[in-house]
Coordinates of C-alpha atoms in Angstrom, one line a residue:
Chain V
M1 CA 83.5 -67.1 -11.9
S2 CA 82.6 -67.2 -8.1
L3 CA 84.0 -63.7 -7.7
Q4 CA 80.9 -62.5 -9.1
V5 CA 78.9 -64.2 -6.5
F6 CA 81.3 -63.2 -3.8
Q7 CA 80.8 -59.5 -4.8
H8 CA 76.9 -59.7 -4.9
V9 CA 76.9 -61.3 -1.4
L10 CA 79.4 -58.6 -0.1
A11 CA 77.3 -55.7 -1.7
E12 CA 74.2 -57.2 -0.3
M13 CA 75.6 -57.2 3.2
V14 CA 76.5 -53.4 2.7
M15 CA 73.0 -52.5 1.1
S16 CA 70.9 -54.8 3.6
P17 CA 71.7 -54.8 7.3
G18 CA 69.3 -57.6 8.0
F19 CA 71.1 -59.8 5.6
R20 CA 74.5 -58.9 7.2
V21 CA 72.8 -59.8 10.6
A22 CA 71.8 -63.1 9.2
V23 CA 75.4 -63.9 7.9
Q24 CA 76.6 -63.0 11.3
D25 CA 74.3 -65.2 13.1
N26 CA 74.5 -68.3 11.1
A27 CA 76.8 -67.9 8.0
E28 CA 76.4 -71.5 6.7
Q29 CA 72.6 -71.0 6.6
A30 CA 72.5 -67.6 5.3
L31 CA 75.1 -68.5 2.4
V32 CA 73.8 -71.8 1.7
T33 CA 72.2 -70.8 -1.7
F34 CA 75.1 -69.1 -3.0
Q35 CA 77.8 -70.6 -5.3
L36 CA 80.8 -69.7 -3.4
T37 CA 84.3 -71.3 -2.6
S38 CA 85.0 -72.5 1.1
Q39 CA 87.4 -69.2 1.2
E40 CA 84.8 -67.0 0.0
R41 CA 82.2 -68.2 2.6
Q42 CA 84.7 -67.9 5.3
R43 CA 85.8 -64.4 4.2
L44 CA 82.2 -63.4 4.2
A45 CA 81.4 -64.8 7.7
T46 CA 84.3 -62.7 8.7
I47 CA 83.5 -59.6 7.2
A48 CA 79.7 -60.0 8.4
H49 CA 81.4 -59.1 12.0
D50 CA 83.5 -56.2 10.6
P51 CA 82.2 -52.9 12.2
G52 CA 83.4 -51.3 8.9
V53 CA 80.3 -52.8 7.0
K54 CA 78.0 -50.6 9.0
I55 CA 80.1 -47.6 7.8
G56 CA 79.6 -49.0 4.1
T57 CA 75.8 -49.0 4.6
M58 CA 75.9 -45.5 6.0
I59 CA 77.9 -44.2 3.1
H60 CA 75.6 -46.3 0.6
R61 CA 72.4 -44.8 2.2
S62 CA 73.9 -41.4 2.5
F63 CA 74.4 -41.4 -1.1
R64 CA 71.1 -42.6 -2.1
I65 CA 69.6 -40.0 0.2
G66 CA 71.8 -37.2 -1.2
M67 CA 70.4 -37.9 -4.6
F68 CA 66.8 -37.2 -3.2
A69 CA 67.8 -34.2 -1.3
N70 CA 69.5 -32.7 -4.1
R71 CA 66.6 -33.1 -6.5
L72 CA 63.6 -33.5 -4.1
P73 CA 64.4 -31.1 -1.3
R74 CA 61.0 -29.6 -0.8
T75 CA 59.3 -33.1 -1.0
C76 CA 61.7 -34.6 1.6
T77 CA 60.7 -31.6 3.9
A78 CA 57.3 -31.8 3.3
L79 CA 57.0 -35.5 4.3
G80 CA 58.8 -34.8 7.6
T81 CA 61.5 -36.8 9.2
Q82 CA 59.4 -39.8 10.5
E83 CA 57.6 -40.5 7.5
L84 CA 60.7 -40.0 5.3
Q85 CA 62.5 -42.4 7.3
R86 CA 59.6 -44.9 6.9
M87 CA 59.6 -44.4 3.3
L88 CA 63.3 -44.9 2.9
L89 CA 63.5 -48.1 4.6
E90 CA 60.8 -49.6 2.5
Y91 CA 62.1 -48.1 -0.5
W92 CA 65.8 -49.3 0.1
E93 CA 64.2 -52.8 0.8
T94 CA 62.3 -52.9 -2.6
H95 CA 64.3 -50.9 -4.8
P96 CA 67.9 -51.6 -5.3
P97 CA 70.4 -49.1 -6.3
Q98 CA 70.4 -48.9 -10.2
T99 CA 72.0 -45.5 -10.9
L100 CA 74.8 -43.2 -9.8
F101 CA 72.8 -40.3 -11.4
Y102 CA 70.7 -38.1 -9.3
A103 CA 67.8 -37.2 -11.7
Q104 CA 67.0 -40.8 -12.4
E105 CA 67.3 -41.9 -8.7
A106 CA 65.1 -39.0 -7.7
A107 CA 62.6 -40.1 -10.4
R108 CA 62.5 -43.5 -9.0
F109 CA 61.8 -42.3 -5.7
A110 CA 59.2 -39.9 -6.7
S111 CA 57.3 -42.8 -8.3
F112 CA 57.5 -44.7 -5.2
V113 CA 56.0 -41.7 -3.3
S114 CA 53.4 -41.4 -5.9
A115 CA 52.5 -45.0 -5.5
Q116 CA 52.2 -44.7 -1.9
I117 CA 49.8 -41.8 -2.1
A118 CA 48.0 -43.8 -4.7
Q119 CA 47.7 -46.9 -2.4
G120 CA 46.5 -44.7 0.5
K121 CA 49.8 -45.5 2.4
L122 CA 50.6 -41.9 2.7
Y123 CA 48.4 -39.1 3.7
N124 CA 50.3 -35.6 3.5
P125 CA 48.3 -32.5 2.4
Y126 CA 51.4 -31.1 0.6
V127 CA 53.6 -33.7 -0.7
E128 CA 51.6 -34.7 -4.0
A129 CA 51.8 -31.2 -5.6
V130 CA 55.2 -30.4 -4.3
L131 CA 56.6 -33.8 -5.7
K132 CA 55.0 -32.9 -9.0
L133 CA 56.5 -29.3 -9.0
E134 CA 60.0 -31.1 -8.3
L135 CA 59.6 -33.7 -10.8
G136 CA 58.7 -30.9 -13.5
L137 CA 61.7 -29.1 -12.6
I138 CA 63.9 -32.3 -13.3
E139 CA 62.1 -33.1 -16.5
L140 CA 62.5 -29.3 -17.8
A141 CA 66.1 -29.2 -16.5
S142 CA 67.1 -32.5 -18.3
S143 CA 65.2 -31.9 -21.6
S144 CA 66.7 -30.7 -24.8
G145 CA 65.9 -29.7 -28.0
I146 CA 62.9 -27.6 -26.8
P147 CA 61.6 -25.4 -29.8
E148 CA 61.4 -21.7 -29.5
Q149 CA 58.3 -20.4 -27.7
G150 CA 56.0 -18.0 -29.3
A151 CA 54.9 -18.6 -32.9
P152 CA 55.7 -17.4 -36.4
D153 CA 52.9 -15.7 -37.9
I154 CA 50.1 -18.2 -38.4
E155 CA 48.0 -17.1 -41.3
H156 CA 44.9 -18.7 -40.1
I157 CA 43.7 -20.8 -37.2
S158 CA 41.5 -23.8 -38.1
L159 CA 39.2 -25.7 -36.1
D160 CA 40.8 -28.9 -36.8
M161 CA 44.3 -27.7 -35.7
S162 CA 45.6 -29.4 -32.6
V163 CA 47.2 -27.5 -29.6
A164 CA 49.2 -28.7 -26.6
T165 CA 50.7 -27.3 -23.6
H166 CA 54.4 -26.2 -24.8
P167 CA 56.9 -28.8 -23.7
A168 CA 58.8 -25.9 -22.1
C169 CA 56.0 -25.5 -19.8
R170 CA 54.7 -27.6 -16.7
V171 CA 51.6 -26.5 -14.8
I172 CA 51.0 -27.8 -11.1
Q173 CA 47.7 -27.4 -9.3
F174 CA 48.2 -26.7 -5.5
D175 CA 45.4 -27.2 -2.9
H176 CA 47.3 -25.0 -0.5
D177 CA 48.7 -21.5 -1.2
P178 CA 52.1 -22.1 -2.7
N179 CA 53.2 -18.6 -1.8
I180 CA 53.3 -19.7 1.9
L181 CA 54.1 -23.3 1.4
L182 CA 57.0 -23.3 -0.9
P183 CA 59.1 -20.5 0.8
S184 CA 58.7 -22.6 4.1
L185 CA 59.7 -25.7 2.5
N186 CA 62.7 -23.9 0.8
A187 CA 63.7 -22.9 4.4
G188 CA 63.6 -26.6 5.4
E189 CA 60.6 -26.2 7.5
I190 CA 56.7 -27.5 7.2
P191 CA 54.5 -24.6 7.8
E192 CA 52.0 -24.7 10.4
T193 CA 48.9 -23.7 8.7
V194 CA 48.6 -22.9 4.9
P195 CA 45.2 -21.6 3.5
R196 CA 43.5 -24.0 1.1
G197 CA 42.5 -23.1 -2.2
E198 CA 42.9 -23.5 -5.9
Y199 CA 46.2 -22.4 -7.1
Y200 CA 48.2 -23.1 -10.3
I201 CA 52.0 -22.6 -10.6
L202 CA 53.8 -22.5 -14.0
L203 CA 57.2 -23.8 -14.6
K204 CA 58.7 -22.4 -17.8
R205 CA 62.0 -23.0 -19.4
S206 CA 63.4 -20.5 -21.4
T207 CA 65.5 -20.8 -24.4
D208 CA 68.7 -19.8 -22.6
G209 CA 68.0 -22.9 -20.1
Q210 CA 66.9 -20.6 -17.3
M211 CA 63.9 -21.9 -15.1
H212 CA 61.1 -19.5 -14.2
T213 CA 58.5 -20.3 -11.6
H214 CA 55.4 -18.1 -11.2
Q215 CA 51.6 -18.4 -10.2
I216 CA 49.1 -18.1 -12.9
S217 CA 45.4 -17.8 -13.2
S218 CA 42.9 -20.6 -12.3
T219 CA 41.7 -19.9 -16.1
L220 CA 45.0 -20.4 -17.5
G221 CA 45.9 -23.2 -15.3
V222 CA 43.0 -25.2 -16.2
V223 CA 43.4 -24.7 -19.9
L224 CA 47.1 -25.6 -19.9
L225 CA 46.4 -29.0 -17.7
I226 CA 43.7 -29.9 -20.1
C227 CA 46.0 -29.3 -23.2
N228 CA 48.8 -31.6 -21.5
E229 CA 47.2 -33.9 -24.1
P230 CA 46.9 -32.5 -27.6
R231 CA 43.4 -31.1 -28.3
T232 CA 41.8 -29.9 -31.2
L233 CA 40.5 -26.3 -31.2
A234 CA 37.2 -27.7 -32.0
W235 CA 37.3 -29.8 -29.2
L236 CA 38.4 -26.9 -26.9
Q237 CA 35.7 -24.7 -28.3
D238 CA 32.8 -27.4 -28.0
Y239 CA 33.7 -28.0 -24.3
N240 CA 34.1 -24.2 -23.6
V241 CA 37.6 -24.3 -22.7
L242 CA 39.1 -22.0 -25.2
T243 CA 38.1 -19.8 -28.0
T244 CA 40.2 -19.7 -31.2
D245 CA 41.2 -16.1 -30.4
N246 CA 42.4 -17.0 -27.1
A247 CA 44.4 -20.2 -28.4
A248 CA 46.0 -17.9 -30.8
T249 CA 47.1 -15.5 -27.9
L250 CA 48.3 -18.3 -25.8
I251 CA 50.4 -19.7 -28.7
H252 CA 51.9 -16.3 -29.4
S253 CA 52.6 -16.2 -25.6
G254 CA 54.6 -19.4 -25.6
Y255 CA 52.1 -21.4 -23.5
L256 CA 50.7 -23.5 -26.3
C257 CA 52.1 -24.9 -29.3
V258 CA 50.4 -26.2 -32.4
W259 CA 50.6 -29.9 -33.3
Q260 CA 50.7 -31.4 -36.6
H261 CA 47.2 -32.9 -36.7
T262 CA 47.6 -36.7 -37.0
T263 CA 45.6 -39.7 -36.0
E264 CA 48.6 -41.3 -34.7
Y265 CA 49.2 -40.2 -31.1
M266 CA 52.6 -39.2 -30.3
T267 CA 54.4 -41.8 -32.3
S268 CA 57.7 -39.7 -32.6
S269 CA 59.6 -37.1 -30.6
V270 CA 58.0 -34.0 -29.4
E271 CA 60.4 -31.9 -31.7
E272 CA 59.4 -33.6 -34.8
Q273 CA 55.7 -33.3 -34.1
L274 CA 55.6 -29.6 -33.1
V275 CA 54.8 -27.2 -35.8
V276 CA 55.7 -24.2 -34.0
Chain D
M1 CA 112.5 -45.0 4.5
L2 CA 111.0 -44.5 1.3
H3 CA 112.6 -45.5 -1.9
A4 CA 112.0 -46.0 -5.5
T5 CA 112.1 -49.6 -6.8
E6 CA 114.4 -49.8 -9.9
S7 CA 112.2 -50.7 -12.9
S8 CA 113.2 -51.4 -16.7
T9 CA 113.0 -48.4 -18.7
D10 CA 110.8 -49.7 -21.3
I11 CA 108.0 -50.2 -18.6
I12 CA 108.2 -46.8 -17.3
D13 CA 108.8 -44.8 -20.4
G14 CA 105.0 -43.8 -21.1
I15 CA 104.7 -42.4 -17.5
A16 CA 108.0 -40.7 -17.3
T17 CA 107.5 -38.3 -20.3
L18 CA 104.1 -37.0 -19.0
P19 CA 104.3 -33.3 -18.6
K20 CA 104.7 -32.1 -15.0
L21 CA 101.4 -30.1 -14.6
G22 CA 102.0 -29.1 -10.8
V23 CA 99.3 -28.6 -8.5
G24 CA 95.7 -29.4 -9.4
L25 CA 92.1 -28.9 -8.1
S26 CA 89.4 -31.4 -8.2
F27 CA 86.4 -29.8 -9.7
Q28 CA 83.1 -29.9 -8.0
G29 CA 80.1 -27.7 -9.1
T30 CA 80.1 -25.3 -6.1
L31 CA 83.7 -24.6 -7.0
R32 CA 82.8 -22.8 -10.2
D33 CA 83.4 -19.4 -8.9
Y34 CA 86.5 -20.2 -7.1
V35 CA 87.9 -21.7 -10.5
R36 CA 87.0 -18.5 -12.2
T37 CA 88.4 -16.1 -9.5
H38 CA 91.3 -18.0 -8.2
S39 CA 92.7 -19.6 -11.2
Y40 CA 96.3 -18.4 -10.4
T41 CA 96.3 -20.9 -7.4
F42 CA 96.2 -24.1 -9.4
D43 CA 98.0 -25.4 -12.5
F44 CA 95.2 -27.8 -13.8
V45 CA 91.8 -29.1 -13.1
E46 CA 90.8 -32.6 -12.6
I47 CA 87.2 -33.2 -13.5
I48 CA 85.1 -36.1 -12.7
P49 CA 83.7 -36.6 -16.4
D50 CA 80.6 -38.6 -15.0
A51 CA 79.4 -35.5 -13.2
F52 CA 79.1 -33.8 -16.6
W53 CA 76.7 -36.3 -18.2
N54 CA 73.7 -38.1 -17.6
D55 CA 74.1 -41.9 -18.0
V56 CA 70.9 -43.3 -19.2
G57 CA 72.2 -46.9 -19.1
T58 CA 74.2 -49.5 -20.9
G59 CA 73.2 -50.3 -24.5
E60 CA 71.1 -47.1 -24.6
K61 CA 71.2 -45.1 -28.0
S62 CA 72.9 -41.7 -27.0
R63 CA 73.8 -43.1 -23.6
Y64 CA 75.7 -40.2 -22.2
Q65 CA 73.8 -37.0 -22.3
V66 CA 75.6 -33.9 -21.8
S67 CA 74.1 -30.5 -21.5
E68 CA 74.9 -27.5 -23.5
D69 CA 76.0 -25.7 -20.4
A70 CA 78.6 -28.5 -19.4
Y71 CA 80.2 -28.3 -22.9
H72 CA 80.3 -24.6 -22.7
F73 CA 81.8 -24.8 -19.3
L74 CA 84.5 -27.1 -20.4
A75 CA 85.2 -25.6 -23.3
E76 CA 86.0 -22.3 -21.8
L77 CA 88.0 -24.2 -18.9
C78 CA 90.3 -26.0 -21.2
T79 CA 91.4 -22.9 -22.9
T80 CA 92.7 -21.5 -19.5
K81 CA 94.0 -24.8 -17.9
P82 CA 94.8 -28.4 -18.8
I83 CA 92.3 -30.8 -17.7
I84 CA 92.8 -34.3 -16.6
A85 CA 89.9 -36.9 -16.1
H86 CA 89.1 -39.0 -12.8
S87 CA 86.2 -41.2 -13.6
I88 CA 84.1 -42.8 -11.0
G89 CA 82.2 -44.9 -13.6
L90 CA 84.3 -47.8 -14.8
S91 CA 84.1 -50.1 -11.9
I92 CA 87.0 -51.8 -13.1
G93 CA 86.9 -54.4 -10.4
S94 CA 83.3 -55.8 -11.1
A95 CA 83.9 -59.3 -12.0
E96 CA 80.5 -59.7 -13.8
Q97 CA 80.6 -56.8 -16.2
F98 CA 83.2 -54.5 -17.9
D99 CA 81.9 -51.4 -19.3
T100 CA 83.4 -51.1 -22.7
E101 CA 81.2 -48.3 -23.6
H102 CA 82.2 -46.3 -20.8
V103 CA 85.9 -46.7 -21.9
A104 CA 84.7 -45.5 -25.3
Q105 CA 83.2 -42.5 -23.7
I106 CA 86.5 -41.5 -21.9
A107 CA 88.3 -42.0 -25.2
A108 CA 86.0 -39.5 -27.0
W109 CA 86.4 -37.1 -24.3
Q110 CA 90.2 -37.5 -24.3
Q111 CA 90.0 -36.8 -27.8
R112 CA 88.0 -33.8 -27.1
Y113 CA 89.8 -32.4 -24.1
Q114 CA 93.3 -33.8 -24.6
F115 CA 93.7 -35.1 -21.1
P116 CA 97.6 -36.0 -20.9
W117 CA 96.3 -39.1 -18.6
H118 CA 93.2 -40.1 -17.0
S119 CA 92.2 -42.1 -14.0
D120 CA 89.6 -44.2 -12.2
H121 CA 89.3 -46.3 -9.0
L122 CA 90.7 -49.7 -8.2
S123 CA 87.5 -50.9 -6.8
F124 CA 84.0 -52.1 -7.8
N125 CA 80.4 -50.4 -7.2
K126 CA 78.4 -51.8 -10.1
L127 CA 76.8 -55.1 -10.5
D128 CA 73.6 -56.5 -12.0
D129 CA 70.5 -57.1 -10.0
E130 CA 68.4 -60.5 -10.3
S131 CA 66.5 -59.1 -13.3
G132 CA 69.8 -58.0 -15.0
H133 CA 69.4 -54.4 -14.3
A134 CA 72.5 -52.3 -13.4
M135 CA 72.9 -51.7 -9.8
D136 CA 75.3 -49.4 -8.2
V137 CA 76.3 -49.6 -4.7
G138 CA 77.3 -46.0 -4.6
F139 CA 80.8 -46.1 -3.1
T140 CA 84.1 -47.9 -3.7
M141 CA 83.9 -51.4 -2.6
P142 CA 87.1 -53.4 -2.1
I143 CA 88.4 -56.1 -4.3
P144 CA 90.3 -59.1 -3.2
Y145 CA 94.1 -58.7 -3.6
D146 CA 94.1 -62.3 -5.1
E147 CA 95.5 -63.8 -8.3
E148 CA 92.2 -64.3 -9.7
A149 CA 91.4 -60.6 -9.5
L150 CA 94.9 -59.5 -10.6
A151 CA 94.5 -61.6 -13.8
M152 CA 91.0 -60.0 -14.5
L153 CA 92.3 -56.5 -13.9
I154 CA 95.4 -56.9 -16.1
E155 CA 93.3 -57.8 -19.2
R156 CA 91.1 -54.9 -18.4
V157 CA 93.7 -52.3 -17.8
N158 CA 95.4 -53.5 -21.1
Y159 CA 92.0 -52.9 -22.9
V160 CA 91.8 -49.3 -21.5
Q161 CA 95.2 -48.5 -22.6
Q162 CA 94.7 -49.9 -26.1
T163 CA 91.6 -47.9 -26.4
I164 CA 92.7 -44.6 -24.9
P165 CA 96.1 -43.4 -26.2
V166 CA 97.2 -41.7 -22.9
P167 CA 98.4 -43.4 -19.8
F168 CA 95.8 -44.8 -17.5
V169 CA 96.3 -44.5 -13.8
L170 CA 94.4 -46.3 -11.2
E171 CA 93.8 -45.1 -7.5
N172 CA 94.4 -47.1 -4.6
N173 CA 91.1 -47.7 -2.6
V174 CA 89.8 -46.5 0.6
Y175 CA 88.1 -49.4 2.5
Y176 CA 86.2 -49.4 5.9
F177 CA 86.1 -53.2 6.1
S178 CA 88.9 -55.4 4.9
I179 CA 88.8 -58.7 3.1
P180 CA 90.6 -61.4 5.3
E181 CA 93.3 -63.9 3.9
Q182 CA 94.1 -62.3 0.7
D183 CA 96.8 -63.7 -1.5
M184 CA 98.9 -60.6 -1.2
S185 CA 99.3 -57.3 0.2
E186 CA 97.7 -54.2 -1.3
A187 CA 101.0 -52.9 -2.3
E188 CA 102.0 -56.0 -4.0
F189 CA 98.8 -56.1 -5.6
L190 CA 99.4 -52.5 -6.9
N191 CA 103.1 -53.0 -7.8
R192 CA 102.3 -56.2 -9.8
L193 CA 99.3 -54.7 -11.8
S194 CA 101.3 -51.4 -12.7
A195 CA 104.4 -53.6 -13.6
A196 CA 102.1 -56.1 -15.8
T197 CA 100.2 -53.4 -17.8
K198 CA 102.5 -50.2 -17.4
C199 CA 99.5 -48.5 -16.0
G200 CA 100.2 -45.5 -13.4
L201 CA 99.4 -45.2 -9.9
L202 CA 97.3 -42.6 -8.4
L203 CA 98.5 -42.3 -4.9
D204 CA 95.7 -41.1 -2.7
L205 CA 97.5 -40.3 0.4
H206 CA 94.4 -39.6 2.3
N207 CA 93.2 -42.7 1.4
V208 CA 96.4 -44.4 2.9
Y209 CA 96.0 -42.3 5.9
T210 CA 92.3 -43.2 6.4
N211 CA 92.9 -47.0 6.0
A212 CA 95.9 -46.7 8.2
Q213 CA 93.8 -44.9 11.0
N214 CA 90.9 -47.4 10.6
H215 CA 92.9 -50.8 10.3
K216 CA 95.9 -49.8 12.6
F217 CA 98.9 -50.1 10.2
D218 CA 101.8 -47.7 9.7
P219 CA 101.2 -45.6 6.5
W220 CA 105.0 -45.1 6.1
E221 CA 105.6 -48.8 6.1
F222 CA 102.8 -49.2 3.4
L223 CA 104.4 -46.6 1.3
G224 CA 107.8 -48.0 1.6
D225 CA 106.5 -51.2 0.0
I226 CA 105.2 -49.2 -2.9
D227 CA 107.0 -48.9 -6.5
L228 CA 107.2 -45.2 -6.4
T229 CA 108.3 -44.9 -10.1
R230 CA 104.7 -45.9 -11.0
V231 CA 103.1 -43.0 -9.2
V232 CA 101.9 -40.5 -11.7
E233 CA 99.5 -38.4 -9.6
I234 CA 98.8 -37.9 -5.9
H235 CA 95.5 -36.8 -4.2
I236 CA 95.3 -35.1 -0.8
G237 CA 92.3 -34.0 1.2
G238 CA 90.8 -34.1 4.6
G239 CA 88.3 -36.2 6.7
M240 CA 86.2 -36.4 9.8
I241 CA 85.5 -39.0 12.4
V242 CA 82.0 -40.5 12.2
D243 CA 80.8 -43.5 14.6
E244 CA 84.5 -44.1 15.6
F245 CA 85.7 -44.3 12.3
Y246 CA 88.1 -41.8 10.3
M247 CA 86.2 -41.1 7.1
D248 CA 87.6 -40.1 3.7
A249 CA 85.0 -37.2 3.5
H250 CA 87.0 -34.7 1.5
S251 CA 85.8 -32.4 4.0
G252 CA 88.4 -29.7 4.4
P253 CA 92.0 -29.3 5.0
G254 CA 94.4 -32.3 5.1
P255 CA 95.9 -33.7 8.4
D256 CA 99.5 -32.7 8.8
E257 CA 100.6 -36.4 8.6
V258 CA 99.3 -36.5 5.0
W259 CA 101.2 -33.5 4.2
A260 CA 104.3 -35.2 5.6
L261 CA 103.6 -38.2 3.5
L262 CA 103.2 -36.0 0.5
E263 CA 106.8 -34.4 1.2
A264 CA 108.4 -37.8 1.6
I265 CA 106.7 -39.2 -1.5
L266 CA 107.7 -36.3 -3.9
S267 CA 111.3 -36.6 -2.7
A268 CA 111.4 -40.4 -3.8
A269 CA 108.9 -40.4 -6.7
P270 CA 110.5 -39.3 -10.1
N271 CA 107.5 -39.4 -12.2
V272 CA 104.6 -37.5 -10.2
A273 CA 103.1 -35.3 -12.7
G274 CA 100.6 -33.6 -10.4
I275 CA 99.2 -33.2 -7.0
V276 CA 95.5 -32.7 -6.7
F277 CA 93.6 -31.4 -3.8
E278 CA 90.2 -32.9 -3.3
V279 CA 87.2 -31.4 -1.4
F280 CA 83.5 -32.5 -1.9
G281 CA 81.2 -29.6 -3.2
T282 CA 79.0 -30.0 -0.3
H283 CA 81.9 -29.4 2.2
Y284 CA 83.5 -26.5 0.0
P285 CA 81.0 -23.7 1.4
L286 CA 82.2 -24.6 5.0
M287 CA 85.8 -24.4 3.8
G288 CA 85.7 -21.4 1.9
P289 CA 88.1 -19.9 -0.7
E290 CA 90.8 -18.7 1.6
S291 CA 91.3 -22.2 3.3
L292 CA 91.2 -23.8 -0.1
K293 CA 93.7 -21.4 -1.4
G294 CA 95.8 -22.2 1.7
E295 CA 95.7 -25.9 0.9
L296 CA 96.7 -25.5 -2.7
D297 CA 99.5 -22.9 -1.6
R298 CA 100.9 -25.6 0.8
A299 CA 100.8 -28.1 -1.9
R300 CA 102.7 -25.7 -4.2
A301 CA 105.3 -25.1 -1.7
I302 CA 106.0 -28.8 -1.6
W303 CA 105.9 -29.2 -5.3
E304 CA 108.5 -26.6 -6.0
R305 CA 110.8 -28.1 -3.5
Y306 CA 110.9 -31.2 -5.4
R307 CA 110.3 -30.3 -8.9

């Protein structure tokens, strides 16, 4: 059914201004590879000249930007207008729209931004940490079935017991003072100067679904980052990360949880693996 | 002059027996407080069910993820007001795909929330990309008003109506570019689709006004060609001018001409069961509760004159 092809080409003209201009300039050449009826070719050639297509492009892009701005507002601010525009243009060219849903589109864009940083295409002192913060908020907000924090009585702690950072928690390390950086970004501004240092922000989702954000000590921050992967208490003790007494305290406080010791690494859902 | 085209009784029966709900509010997240504090200003709530779930994709187990907060909110809401569903996710005009899982999801929610009718848009927004992944343009793209498209839609509307046991209502599209040399006019397409399937029409008067502004036709003439007996629901809203185009932005109060169209339609459309005012959540904070109440009161005054 060539209506399928027609719709694809029409959507492409809306999503890709470059393609629309190509159809405008030489429809026969631009459409040669598509299986279209002569009526459809003529229609598309005419539509390419319709000024309303630009409005379609604007709406399409506004919608996609809206998804980022809604879920990654601080990241978008931290990028700055010029850099954000550059990245959006590249993102739009390489990432066709796959979803109407904000969390998924934001996660895709976040992956793109992370890749830009890893590839050395983006240098920005604040974006990496802010992006992790906002992704952590998205993950926690969309997660379900998070077990109760705090632990029932544990009769004994054994060194072969494994612990991990509680799934209701996310820890993000900041190289710049988040107490100055984040309020400024919340207000839509990039701060002029932010003191450097080692800071840790804890995101915690309580059982009533509320999100809590606060700064934690470097000591606790390092422990929780290390325990993003399940670790045995023996390992933690051997590497001077955590004593068993401190581990028990962190379990009772809801920062860590005990994992069923298994040689299989995370083969089932988090809920099934957790003991407490 | 607007008039109602005569239709045979057996075609319009399902629509004619719908409860006349009155004036409704299109729900957006920023309207939660308004819904709680101003419930006396509207008779029912129109929800966009897609806004309450996270759709992880076709074929996925547990495809539609709904938060506990959403379920609680809707459970509380439907004890106080009737709810109707106005979905954005069916993309019924997409030639290469027809989302039967989406239809099943709407069916499940109809059973849960007892919508007296439900609606979606006569347009397409979803396609598959080259690797077969679902792709979404993010707004309602026009479909050609051709015999081929009509045949496709008749089959799909029939499927929806066989799956969900309450009337299905389709909204006329807003379009910023038009498809030339179509087999029939938009009005003829809507009439023939509705006559063939017995589906209802959601007549978005602000869409008609927007299209008329941008494509230079007479909205009164357009409405004169519509079979008004098929109209179940009416949408009204406001817009703004961007880059020399009038936009269906749902940005605030409706233009006076839209209100005039509403008054004329209600006097001539016997089966209208509800009028819904739409404002986007991002625009509501600028509009404010008093202005929103004003629009709902204006709709009610017209409703009470003709119902």
